Short mmCIF file of C-alpha atoms and ligand atoms in Angstrom, two decimals:
data_model
loop_
_atom_site.label_atom_id
_atom_site.label_comp_id
_atom_site.label_asym_id
_atom_site.label_seq_id
_atom_site.Cartn_x
_atom_site.Cartn_y
_atom_site.Cartn_z
CA MET A 1 -1.72 18.30 -19.90
CA LEU A 2 -5.02 17.02 -18.59
CA LYS A 3 -7.73 19.67 -18.46
CA PRO A 4 -9.94 20.12 -15.40
CA PRO A 5 -12.63 19.51 -14.29
CA PHE A 6 -11.57 15.86 -14.19
CA ILE A 7 -13.35 12.55 -14.55
CA LEU A 8 -12.08 10.27 -11.77
CA ALA A 9 -12.75 6.55 -11.46
CA ILE A 10 -12.06 4.64 -8.25
CA ALA A 11 -11.26 0.98 -8.93
CA GLY A 12 -12.11 -1.05 -5.86
CA GLY A 13 -15.02 1.32 -5.27
CA GLY A 14 -16.34 -0.95 -2.50
CA SER A 15 -13.20 -0.37 -0.42
CA THR A 16 -13.44 0.67 3.20
CA TYR A 17 -11.20 3.60 2.24
CA THR A 18 -13.54 4.99 -0.46
CA PRO A 19 -15.58 7.38 1.76
CA GLY A 20 -12.39 8.82 3.32
CA ILE A 21 -10.73 9.35 -0.07
CA VAL A 22 -13.86 10.97 -1.47
CA LYS A 23 -14.08 13.23 1.58
CA SER A 24 -10.47 14.24 0.93
CA LEU A 25 -11.37 15.02 -2.66
CA MET A 26 -14.34 17.11 -1.56
CA VAL A 27 -12.32 19.34 0.74
CA ARG A 28 -9.78 19.85 -2.05
CA LEU A 29 -12.14 20.64 -4.95
CA GLU A 30 -10.49 24.00 -5.56
CA ASP A 31 -7.11 22.31 -6.02
CA PHE A 32 -8.45 19.30 -7.89
CA PRO A 33 -11.68 20.21 -9.72
CA LEU A 34 -13.94 17.27 -10.49
CA ALA A 35 -16.76 16.80 -12.99
CA GLU A 36 -17.41 13.13 -12.26
CA ILE A 37 -16.67 10.43 -9.73
CA ARG A 38 -17.27 6.86 -10.84
CA LEU A 39 -16.95 3.88 -8.54
CA TYR A 40 -15.90 0.62 -10.19
CA ASP A 41 -15.83 -2.77 -8.48
CA ILE A 42 -16.26 -6.40 -9.49
CA ASP A 43 -18.36 -6.94 -6.34
CA SER A 44 -21.36 -4.74 -7.11
CA SER A 45 -23.22 -5.69 -3.95
CA ARG A 46 -20.36 -4.53 -1.69
CA GLN A 47 -20.00 -1.36 -3.74
CA ASP A 48 -23.76 -0.69 -3.67
CA THR A 49 -23.74 -0.97 0.13
CA ILE A 50 -21.12 1.76 0.38
CA ALA A 51 -22.30 3.95 -2.52
CA PRO A 52 -25.07 5.91 -0.69
CA VAL A 53 -22.54 6.95 1.94
CA VAL A 54 -20.15 8.11 -0.76
CA GLU A 55 -22.91 9.98 -2.58
CA LYS A 56 -23.89 11.75 0.65
CA VAL A 57 -20.25 12.79 1.24
CA ILE A 58 -20.21 14.24 -2.29
CA ARG A 59 -23.57 16.00 -2.00
CA ASP A 60 -22.56 17.66 1.26
CA HIS A 61 -19.98 19.51 -0.83
CA SER A 62 -21.20 19.61 -4.41
CA GLN A 63 -24.47 19.42 -6.32
CA THR A 64 -22.81 19.34 -9.73
CA ILE A 65 -20.42 16.38 -9.62
CA THR A 66 -21.90 13.40 -11.49
CA PHE A 67 -21.76 10.23 -9.43
CA THR A 68 -21.92 6.75 -10.96
CA THR A 69 -21.38 3.26 -9.63
CA THR A 70 -20.72 0.43 -12.02
CA SER A 71 -19.20 -2.99 -12.64
CA ASP A 72 -18.86 -2.24 -16.34
CA PRO A 73 -15.32 -1.17 -17.31
CA GLU A 74 -16.47 0.98 -20.21
CA THR A 75 -18.91 2.94 -18.05
CA ALA A 76 -16.18 3.32 -15.43
CA PHE A 77 -13.24 4.37 -17.56
CA ARG A 78 -14.58 5.98 -20.76
CA GLY A 79 -12.76 9.33 -21.05
CA ALA A 80 -11.44 9.18 -17.46
CA HIS A 81 -8.50 11.43 -16.56
CA PHE A 82 -7.55 9.74 -13.31
CA VAL A 83 -8.06 6.29 -11.86
CA PHE A 84 -7.38 5.70 -8.18
CA ALA A 85 -6.84 1.95 -7.72
CA GLN A 86 -7.42 0.23 -4.38
CA MET A 87 -8.39 -3.33 -5.18
CA ARG A 88 -8.12 -6.12 -2.67
CA VAL A 89 -8.10 -9.25 -4.79
CA GLY A 90 -9.78 -12.00 -2.76
CA GLN A 91 -11.10 -9.49 -0.20
CA TYR A 92 -10.69 -9.92 3.57
CA LYS A 93 -11.44 -13.64 3.56
CA MET A 94 -8.23 -14.19 1.58
CA ARG A 95 -6.30 -11.67 3.70
CA GLU A 96 -7.26 -13.84 6.65
CA GLN A 97 -5.69 -16.85 4.91
CA ASP A 98 -2.55 -14.86 4.06
CA GLU A 99 -2.15 -14.08 7.75
CA LYS A 100 -3.23 -17.38 9.31
CA ILE A 101 -1.41 -19.92 7.12
CA PRO A 102 2.13 -18.64 7.88
CA LEU A 103 1.27 -18.31 11.58
CA ARG A 104 0.43 -22.01 11.71
CA HIS A 105 4.10 -22.55 10.80
CA GLY A 106 5.50 -20.06 13.29
CA VAL A 107 6.05 -17.39 10.63
CA PRO A 108 4.61 -13.83 10.88
CA GLY A 109 1.16 -13.55 9.34
CA GLN A 110 0.94 -10.25 7.51
CA GLU A 111 -0.98 -8.71 4.61
CA THR A 112 2.02 -7.38 2.66
CA CYS A 113 5.13 -8.86 4.33
CA GLY A 114 6.47 -12.42 4.35
CA PRO A 115 4.51 -15.29 2.77
CA GLY A 116 1.20 -13.40 3.17
CA GLY A 117 2.45 -10.56 1.02
CA LEU A 118 3.84 -12.98 -1.56
CA ALA A 119 0.49 -14.80 -1.70
CA TYR A 120 -1.37 -11.52 -2.09
CA GLY A 121 1.07 -10.61 -4.88
CA LEU A 122 0.34 -13.83 -6.76
CA ARG A 123 -3.35 -12.90 -6.63
CA THR A 124 -2.99 -9.26 -7.62
CA ILE A 125 -0.43 -8.89 -10.44
CA LEU A 126 -2.61 -10.21 -13.26
CA PRO A 127 -5.84 -8.40 -12.22
CA MET A 128 -3.80 -5.19 -11.97
CA VAL A 129 -2.52 -5.69 -15.52
CA GLU A 130 -6.09 -6.33 -16.64
CA LEU A 131 -7.15 -3.06 -15.02
CA ILE A 132 -4.34 -1.18 -16.77
CA ASP A 133 -5.42 -2.61 -20.12
CA LEU A 134 -9.03 -1.57 -19.55
CA VAL A 135 -8.00 1.92 -18.55
CA GLU A 136 -5.69 2.24 -21.57
CA HIS A 137 -8.51 1.08 -23.82
CA TYR A 138 -11.23 3.42 -22.57
CA ALA A 139 -9.67 6.35 -20.72
CA ASP A 140 -8.11 9.60 -21.91
CA SER A 141 -4.75 8.76 -23.50
CA ASN A 142 -2.98 10.89 -20.87
CA ALA A 143 -4.86 9.38 -17.95
CA TRP A 144 -2.93 8.49 -14.79
CA ILE A 145 -3.56 5.49 -12.56
CA VAL A 146 -2.52 6.25 -9.00
CA ASN A 147 -2.29 2.89 -7.32
CA TYR A 148 -2.67 2.01 -3.66
CA SER A 149 -3.51 -1.68 -4.33
CA ASN A 150 -1.22 -3.90 -2.28
CA PRO A 151 1.21 -5.51 -2.11
CA ALA A 152 2.49 -2.33 -3.75
CA ALA A 153 6.15 -3.42 -4.08
CA ILE A 154 5.22 -6.60 -5.93
CA VAL A 155 2.45 -4.95 -7.94
CA ALA A 156 4.92 -2.27 -9.04
CA GLU A 157 7.47 -4.87 -10.13
CA GLY A 158 4.81 -6.92 -11.95
CA VAL A 159 3.59 -3.83 -13.80
CA ARG A 160 7.15 -2.82 -14.69
CA ARG A 161 7.73 -6.23 -16.26
CA LEU A 162 4.39 -6.64 -18.01
CA ARG A 163 3.32 -3.08 -18.86
CA PRO A 164 6.49 -0.97 -18.70
CA GLN A 165 4.95 1.99 -20.55
CA ALA A 166 1.81 2.23 -18.41
CA ARG A 167 1.04 5.56 -16.77
CA VAL A 168 0.81 4.10 -13.27
CA LEU A 169 2.22 5.64 -10.12
CA ASN A 170 2.36 3.25 -7.16
CA ILE A 171 2.11 4.82 -3.74
CA CYS A 172 2.00 3.91 -0.06
CA ASP A 173 0.67 5.87 2.87
CA MET A 174 3.03 4.34 5.47
CA PRO A 175 5.89 6.85 5.14
CA VAL A 176 3.39 9.74 5.28
CA ALA A 177 1.73 8.21 8.33
CA ALA A 178 5.18 7.98 9.95
CA MET A 179 5.84 11.60 8.97
CA ARG A 180 2.52 12.60 10.51
CA ASN A 181 3.72 11.11 13.80
CA MET A 182 7.15 12.72 13.44
CA GLY A 183 5.45 16.08 12.89
CA ALA A 184 3.33 15.57 16.01
CA ILE A 185 6.45 14.74 18.06
CA LEU A 186 8.35 17.74 16.72
CA GLY A 187 5.37 20.07 16.95
CA VAL A 188 5.38 20.90 13.23
CA ASP A 189 2.91 20.17 10.44
CA ARG A 190 3.97 17.10 8.44
CA HIS A 191 4.00 19.15 5.24
CA LYS A 192 6.96 21.09 6.67
CA LEU A 193 9.13 17.98 6.86
CA GLU A 194 11.50 17.22 4.01
CA VAL A 195 12.82 13.70 4.39
CA ASP A 196 15.43 11.55 2.77
CA TYR A 197 14.44 7.89 2.58
CA PHE A 198 15.62 4.79 0.76
CA GLY A 199 14.27 1.28 0.35
CA LEU A 200 11.59 -0.85 -1.18
CA ASN A 201 7.91 -0.45 -0.34
CA HIS A 202 7.29 -1.49 3.30
CA PHE A 203 11.04 -2.03 3.60
CA GLY A 204 13.03 1.19 3.97
CA TRP A 205 14.61 3.80 6.21
CA PHE A 206 14.39 7.55 6.80
CA THR A 207 17.93 8.94 6.86
CA ARG A 208 17.18 12.64 7.43
CA VAL A 209 14.17 14.58 8.67
CA MET A 210 14.72 18.19 7.74
CA VAL A 211 12.63 21.09 9.07
CA ASP A 212 13.64 24.54 7.83
CA GLY A 213 17.10 23.29 6.90
CA GLU A 214 17.80 21.49 10.19
CA ASP A 215 17.93 17.69 10.64
CA ARG A 216 15.55 16.86 13.51
CA LEU A 217 16.30 13.12 13.56
CA PRO A 218 18.35 13.48 16.81
CA GLU A 219 15.28 14.84 18.60
CA LEU A 220 13.13 12.04 17.18
CA ARG A 221 15.67 9.46 18.44
CA ARG A 222 15.18 10.74 21.98
CA HIS A 223 11.38 10.38 21.75
CA ILE A 224 11.67 6.97 20.08
CA ALA A 225 14.01 5.68 22.82
CA LYS A 226 11.07 6.12 25.23
CA PHE A 227 7.90 5.65 23.20
CA GLY A 228 8.80 4.37 19.75
CA LEU A 229 7.02 6.39 17.08
CA LEU A 230 3.84 6.53 19.10
CA THR A 231 2.27 9.94 19.66
CA GLU A 232 -0.30 11.12 22.15
CA ASP A 233 -2.62 12.59 19.52
CA ALA A 234 -2.77 9.44 17.35
CA ALA A 235 -6.32 8.49 18.32
CA GLN A 236 -7.75 11.83 17.18
CA THR A 237 -5.77 12.31 14.01
CA ASP A 238 -5.46 8.75 12.82
CA PRO A 239 -8.04 6.27 14.12
CA GLN A 240 -6.82 3.48 11.80
CA HIS A 241 -3.24 3.59 12.97
CA SER A 242 -4.28 3.79 16.60
CA ASP A 243 -5.84 0.32 16.72
CA PRO A 244 -4.06 -1.96 19.26
CA SER A 245 -1.96 -3.78 16.65
CA TRP A 246 -0.79 -0.48 15.19
CA VAL A 247 0.08 0.89 18.63
CA LYS A 248 2.34 -2.13 19.07
CA THR A 249 3.82 -1.52 15.64
CA TRP A 250 4.66 2.12 16.38
CA ARG A 251 6.23 1.04 19.69
CA ASN A 252 8.41 -1.51 17.90
CA ILE A 253 10.35 1.31 16.26
CA GLN A 254 12.00 1.58 19.68
CA PRO A 255 13.71 -1.87 19.79
CA ILE A 256 14.70 -1.58 16.14
CA MET A 257 16.37 1.79 16.72
CA GLU A 258 17.90 0.59 19.96
CA HIS A 259 19.83 -1.96 17.90
CA PHE A 260 20.35 0.18 14.80
CA PRO A 261 20.10 3.84 15.84
CA GLU A 262 21.38 5.47 12.67
CA TYR A 263 18.22 5.52 10.56
CA LEU A 264 14.51 5.56 11.35
CA PRO A 265 12.95 2.34 10.00
CA ASN A 266 9.66 1.86 8.17
CA PRO A 267 7.39 0.16 10.76
CA TYR A 268 7.01 -2.88 8.48
CA LEU A 269 10.66 -3.79 9.12
CA GLN A 270 9.48 -5.29 12.42
CA TYR A 271 8.30 -8.38 10.51
CA TYR A 272 11.77 -8.96 9.03
CA LEU A 273 13.99 -7.92 11.95
CA MET A 274 12.03 -9.39 14.86
CA PRO A 275 9.83 -12.16 13.40
CA ASN A 276 9.92 -14.37 16.52
CA ASP A 277 8.71 -11.54 18.68
CA ILE A 278 5.92 -10.78 16.22
CA VAL A 279 4.74 -14.39 16.14
CA ALA A 280 4.81 -14.58 19.93
CA HIS A 281 2.39 -11.63 20.07
CA GLN A 282 0.07 -12.68 17.23
CA ARG A 283 -3.07 -14.70 17.89
CA PRO A 284 -3.29 -17.53 15.37
CA ASP A 285 -7.11 -17.42 15.44
CA TYR A 286 -7.61 -13.65 15.40
CA THR A 287 -5.38 -11.62 13.12
CA ARG A 288 -5.45 -8.09 11.72
CA ALA A 289 -7.98 -9.20 9.06
CA ASN A 290 -10.38 -10.06 11.89
CA GLU A 291 -9.61 -6.80 13.66
CA VAL A 292 -10.41 -4.88 10.44
CA MET A 293 -13.60 -6.85 9.73
CA ASP A 294 -14.76 -6.26 13.31
CA GLY A 295 -13.61 -2.64 13.23
CA ARG A 296 -13.27 -0.52 10.09
CA GLU A 297 -15.52 -2.65 7.88
CA LYS A 298 -18.23 -3.13 10.49
CA LYS A 299 -18.28 0.57 11.31
CA LEU A 300 -18.68 1.47 7.65
CA PHE A 301 -21.46 -1.04 7.05
CA ALA A 302 -23.21 0.13 10.22
CA ALA A 303 -22.96 3.77 9.09
CA ALA A 304 -24.40 2.80 5.69
CA GLU A 305 -27.25 0.99 7.41
CA GLU A 306 -27.96 3.89 9.78
CA TYR A 307 -27.92 6.36 6.88
CA LYS A 308 -30.39 4.20 4.95
CA ARG A 309 -32.69 4.01 7.96
CA THR A 310 -32.52 7.57 9.28
CA GLY A 311 -31.16 9.72 6.44
CA ILE A 312 -28.44 10.89 8.84
CA LEU A 313 -24.84 9.96 8.15
CA PRO A 314 -22.78 9.39 11.31
CA ASP A 315 -19.64 11.50 11.28
CA ALA A 316 -17.40 8.48 10.79
CA PHE A 317 -15.24 9.56 7.85
CA HIS A 318 -12.38 11.84 8.48
CA VAL A 319 -9.66 13.06 6.16
CA GLY A 320 -6.64 11.07 7.28
CA VAL A 321 -3.21 10.93 5.68
CA HIS A 322 -4.37 8.09 3.42
CA GLY A 323 -6.94 10.23 1.59
CA ALA A 324 -4.91 13.42 1.77
CA PHE A 325 -1.80 11.82 0.28
CA ILE A 326 -3.41 10.37 -2.85
CA VAL A 327 -5.05 13.75 -3.56
CA ASP A 328 -1.69 15.54 -3.08
CA VAL A 329 -0.03 13.17 -5.54
CA ALA A 330 -2.87 13.52 -8.06
CA CYS A 331 -2.69 17.34 -7.88
CA SER A 332 1.03 17.25 -8.55
CA LEU A 333 0.53 14.93 -11.56
CA ALA A 334 -2.38 16.99 -12.87
CA PHE A 335 -0.78 20.42 -12.64
CA ASP A 336 2.92 19.61 -12.89
CA LEU A 337 3.46 20.93 -9.37
CA ARG A 338 6.75 19.03 -8.97
CA GLN A 339 6.01 18.43 -5.31
CA ARG A 340 8.41 16.15 -3.48
CA HIS A 341 6.74 12.94 -2.26
CA LEU A 342 7.90 9.46 -1.28
CA VAL A 343 6.68 7.13 -4.02
CA ILE A 344 7.55 3.81 -5.65
CA VAL A 345 9.62 4.32 -8.80
CA GLU A 346 12.13 2.57 -11.01
CA ASN A 347 15.49 3.12 -9.34
CA LYS A 348 17.51 4.45 -12.29
CA GLY A 349 20.44 5.16 -10.00
CA ALA A 350 18.55 6.89 -7.17
CA ILE A 351 19.99 4.26 -4.80
CA ALA A 352 23.44 3.89 -6.31
CA ASN A 353 24.15 0.36 -5.11
CA LEU A 354 20.81 -1.26 -5.97
CA PRO A 355 19.97 -2.49 -9.49
CA TYR A 356 19.10 0.19 -12.01
CA ASP A 357 15.70 -1.35 -12.73
CA ALA A 358 14.60 -2.20 -9.15
CA MET A 359 11.29 -0.67 -8.06
CA VAL A 360 12.37 1.37 -5.04
CA GLU A 361 10.72 3.80 -2.64
CA VAL A 362 12.51 7.16 -2.55
CA PRO A 363 11.59 10.85 -2.66
CA ALA A 364 10.63 12.02 -6.13
CA TYR A 365 9.43 15.23 -7.73
CA ILE A 366 6.00 14.49 -9.14
CA THR A 367 5.64 16.11 -12.56
CA ALA A 368 2.89 15.92 -15.18
CA ASN A 369 4.98 13.23 -16.87
CA GLY A 370 5.47 11.20 -13.73
CA PRO A 371 7.98 10.97 -10.90
CA GLU A 372 11.59 12.18 -11.11
CA PRO A 373 13.43 10.29 -8.35
CA VAL A 374 15.90 12.11 -6.11
CA ARG A 375 19.38 10.60 -5.70
CA MET A 376 19.86 9.04 -2.27
CA GLY A 377 23.43 7.84 -3.00
CA ALA A 378 24.91 4.50 -1.98
CA VAL A 379 23.49 2.80 1.11
CA PRO A 380 25.48 0.92 3.79
CA LEU A 381 26.27 -2.78 3.26
CA PHE A 382 23.86 -3.93 5.98
CA HIS A 383 20.88 -2.16 4.41
CA GLN A 384 21.95 -2.98 0.88
CA THR A 385 22.09 -6.69 1.74
CA LEU A 386 18.69 -6.72 3.43
CA LEU A 387 17.24 -4.86 0.46
CA MET A 388 18.81 -7.17 -2.12
CA GLN A 389 17.43 -10.25 -0.39
CA GLN A 390 13.92 -8.77 -0.20
CA LEU A 391 14.13 -7.54 -3.79
CA ALA A 392 15.14 -11.00 -4.98
CA SER A 393 12.27 -12.59 -3.07
CA GLU A 394 9.79 -10.17 -4.65
CA GLN A 395 11.26 -10.43 -8.14
CA LEU A 396 11.18 -14.23 -8.03
CA LEU A 397 7.55 -14.05 -6.97
CA VAL A 398 6.78 -11.88 -9.99
CA GLU A 399 8.62 -14.31 -12.26
CA ALA A 400 6.73 -17.21 -10.67
CA THR A 401 3.46 -15.44 -11.51
CA ILE A 402 4.40 -14.63 -15.08
CA GLU A 403 5.97 -18.00 -15.88
CA GLY A 404 3.63 -20.12 -13.72
CA SER A 405 6.70 -21.55 -11.99
CA TYR A 406 6.42 -23.54 -8.76
CA GLU A 407 10.20 -23.54 -8.26
CA LYS A 408 10.45 -19.77 -8.50
CA ALA A 409 7.57 -19.36 -6.03
CA LEU A 410 9.38 -21.71 -3.64
CA GLN A 411 12.61 -19.73 -4.08
CA ALA A 412 10.71 -16.49 -3.39
CA PHE A 413 9.27 -17.93 -0.17
CA THR A 414 12.63 -19.43 0.88
CA LEU A 415 14.51 -16.18 0.31
CA ASN A 416 12.10 -14.16 2.40
CA ARG A 417 13.76 -13.23 5.71
CA THR A 418 10.63 -14.07 7.68
CA VAL A 419 10.89 -17.73 6.63
CA PRO A 420 13.44 -19.82 8.57
CA SER A 421 13.94 -22.77 6.20
CA MET A 422 13.14 -24.27 2.81
CA GLN A 423 10.89 -26.79 4.58
CA HIS A 424 8.87 -23.98 6.14
CA ALA A 425 8.70 -22.29 2.74
CA LYS A 426 7.39 -25.41 1.02
CA ALA A 427 4.83 -26.25 3.69
CA ILE A 428 3.44 -22.70 3.64
CA LEU A 429 3.48 -22.48 -0.16
CA ASP A 430 1.66 -25.78 -0.59
CA GLU A 431 -1.07 -24.77 1.86
CA MET A 432 -1.37 -21.44 0.11
CA ILE A 433 -1.70 -23.06 -3.32
CA ALA A 434 -4.72 -24.96 -2.05
CA ALA A 435 -6.24 -21.88 -0.37
CA ASN A 436 -5.71 -19.70 -3.47
CA ALA A 437 -7.02 -22.16 -6.06
CA ALA A 438 -9.60 -19.64 -7.29
CA TYR A 439 -7.07 -16.80 -7.64
CA TRP A 440 -3.51 -17.85 -8.44
CA PRO A 441 -2.22 -18.76 -11.87
CA GLU A 442 -1.31 -22.44 -12.00
CA LEU A 443 2.22 -23.05 -10.70
CA LYS A 444 3.88 -25.88 -12.60
CA LYS A 445 6.86 -27.90 -11.45
CA ALA A 446 9.81 -28.06 -13.84
CA TRP A 447 11.22 -31.00 -11.85
CA GLN A 448 9.44 -34.09 -10.53
CA ASP A 449 11.19 -36.96 -8.66
CA GLY A 450 14.59 -35.71 -9.77
CA GLU A 451 13.62 -35.62 -13.45
CA ALA A 452 12.96 -32.58 -15.59
CA VAL A 453 9.27 -32.44 -16.53
CA LYS A 454 8.84 -32.37 -20.33
P1 LIG B 1 -11.62 -3.78 0.73
O1 LIG B 1 -11.72 -5.24 0.56
O2 LIG B 1 -12.54 -3.08 1.66
O3 LIG B 1 -11.80 -3.08 -0.70
C1 LIG B 1 -11.24 -3.54 -1.86
C2 LIG B 1 -12.29 -3.64 -2.95
O4 LIG B 1 -11.62 -4.08 -4.15
C3 LIG B 1 -13.40 -4.66 -2.69
O5 LIG B 1 -14.65 -4.03 -2.75
C4 LIG B 1 -13.23 -5.69 -3.81
O6 LIG B 1 -14.44 -6.23 -4.29
C5 LIG B 1 -12.53 -4.86 -4.87
N1 LIG B 1 -11.85 -5.65 -5.91
C6 LIG B 1 -11.22 -6.84 -5.78
N2 LIG B 1 -10.74 -7.23 -6.97
C7 LIG B 1 -11.07 -6.28 -7.88
C8 LIG B 1 -10.86 -6.12 -9.27
N3 LIG B 1 -10.19 -7.03 -9.98
N4 LIG B 1 -11.35 -5.01 -9.88
C9 LIG B 1 -12.03 -4.08 -9.18
N5 LIG B 1 -12.26 -4.18 -7.85
C10 LIG B 1 -11.78 -5.26 -7.21
O7 LIG B 1 -10.11 -3.47 1.13
P2 LIG B 1 -9.46 -2.23 1.88
O8 LIG B 1 -8.98 -2.66 3.22
O9 LIG B 1 -10.35 -1.07 1.82
O10 LIG B 1 -8.16 -1.96 1.02
C11 LIG B 1 -8.21 -1.65 -0.35
C12 LIG B 1 -6.85 -1.78 -0.96
O11 LIG B 1 -6.01 -0.70 -0.59
C13 LIG B 1 -6.08 -3.04 -0.55
O12 LIG B 1 -5.30 -3.50 -1.64
C14 LIG B 1 -5.14 -2.52 0.53
O13 LIG B 1 -4.06 -3.38 0.73
C15 LIG B 1 -4.77 -1.21 -0.08
N6 LIG B 1 -4.17 -0.22 0.78
C16 LIG B 1 -2.94 0.21 0.42
C17 LIG B 1 -2.31 1.18 1.13
C18 LIG B 1 -0.94 1.58 0.72
O14 LIG B 1 -0.22 2.12 1.51
N7 LIG B 1 -0.52 1.31 -0.52
C19 LIG B 1 -2.93 1.75 2.24
C20 LIG B 1 -4.20 1.29 2.60
C21 LIG B 1 -4.83 0.31 1.85
C1 LIG B 2 -0.65 0.98 6.11
C2 LIG B 2 0.07 0.52 4.89
C3 LIG B 2 -0.85 -0.09 3.89
C4 LIG B 2 -1.67 -1.18 4.51
C5 LIG B 2 -2.40 -0.64 5.70
C6 LIG B 2 -3.04 -1.79 6.43
O1 LIG B 2 -1.41 2.11 5.88
O2 LIG B 2 0.80 1.53 4.26
O3 LIG B 2 -0.11 -0.58 2.81
O4 LIG B 2 -2.61 -1.71 3.60
O5 LIG B 2 -1.51 -0.02 6.60
O6 LIG B 2 -3.94 -1.29 7.30
P1 LIG B 2 -5.06 -2.19 7.96
O7 LIG B 2 -5.74 -1.20 8.82
O8 LIG B 2 -5.92 -2.70 6.82
O9 LIG B 2 -4.35 -3.26 8.67
MN1 LIG B 3 1.54 0.72 2.26
#
């Protein structure tokens, strides 16, 4: 087992989430003792802007933790015990493209769902593998990478194919954020909920919400019929997920459950089950990327600026579910706590009627040797079919990346439920190839004018 105090590296150190995650770490130092925090980013200027804020958050809680910022992999990972990954390959300017290109074709523009998610996947798989190789080269041989980098479903599948032995655990904060809201509705702390859930990342359903042995889903259905999964306290407890576009997203749980009341859907299913409605409410010239740049990013940069000028750090960084969850997972990995968390794992029969090797999102016991998925049984035909189609789209995208195949990329786009036709798929893909020239592997055509290319 890994021995505390730990050396932790954060890859994507310049992320808007870094101060919140570090604050989470600081309030949990007794559970997760730290000797060092190292920020690693390929954009040193972005990271250097944020670093003083992060250092202040650390120093408010500890004088002994060593703090380093670097763009050098050896300095970042030498002897590290944990790496938290949160890279955004291409940064917000490429997120904007992921969202705006599909919208120009009447298809939802989203960071991780639909063509946007596929495009982001094509950018991220290979850099993620590079990161894994660097960590394996320099870090402690038992080090764990806990990965938030999106699109997590596709990243997880890419890593499974290319680095099957890697000690990487892919996680998402969306189910926990939903559980936070469920807890608020039910008047219980989210840690008291024990849920059953099946699906892929950003594509799944809660089937039971147990509190002290009782399924409280019926009560949640009654709230959702009126308000969706929106709660009154959201603004205080979760500023990110109370932005206008998130409020709409929480509300959209209502129409989805009105049609399919049995299970409680992951909010991201709105993009697949009601794409026309989503497009009708999205502004083609101002998407979530713009909202984040004008909101979360601006606020962080302004706080950094104010701190530099006055020496006073505005109280802008709270411990939300995002930071709390990754620390919970890391504690369970570090100390073999076997806590039950929803994570992304190889299926291995957990969902009986999905492929054995699919990367699924289910509850798992998190041990020092990784996650042990809990069996969710067979899922109904409707859900199984939706899942199989999404899985195929994501797997073809991974194959397109690995093989450099244009045809497989086109199949991935065509199979995605958000895309109405092969013509839409091709038009979006071709625009995205041009926009991603600096990031995507080359996609070669195996067929040209009806002839196989030699
Ligand atoms: P951000 O752009 O503020 O931060 C990402 C940082 O990653 C940037 O500083 C960028 O320079 C850096 N980066 C890019 N490529 C890199 C590489 N190859 N190596 C090291 N660093 C690299 O983005 P953000 O909004 O703070 O989000 C960070 C990441 O976390 C994104 O991938 C986002 O999608 C993800 N995220 C995931 C979840 C989840 O549920 N899994 C939740 C929230 C955020
Ligand atoms: C949720 C999801 C993440 C996603 C984030 C986007 O937390 O689980 O996977 O990255 O929302 O949030 P943003 O505020 O950047 O739109
Ligand atoms: Mn997520």
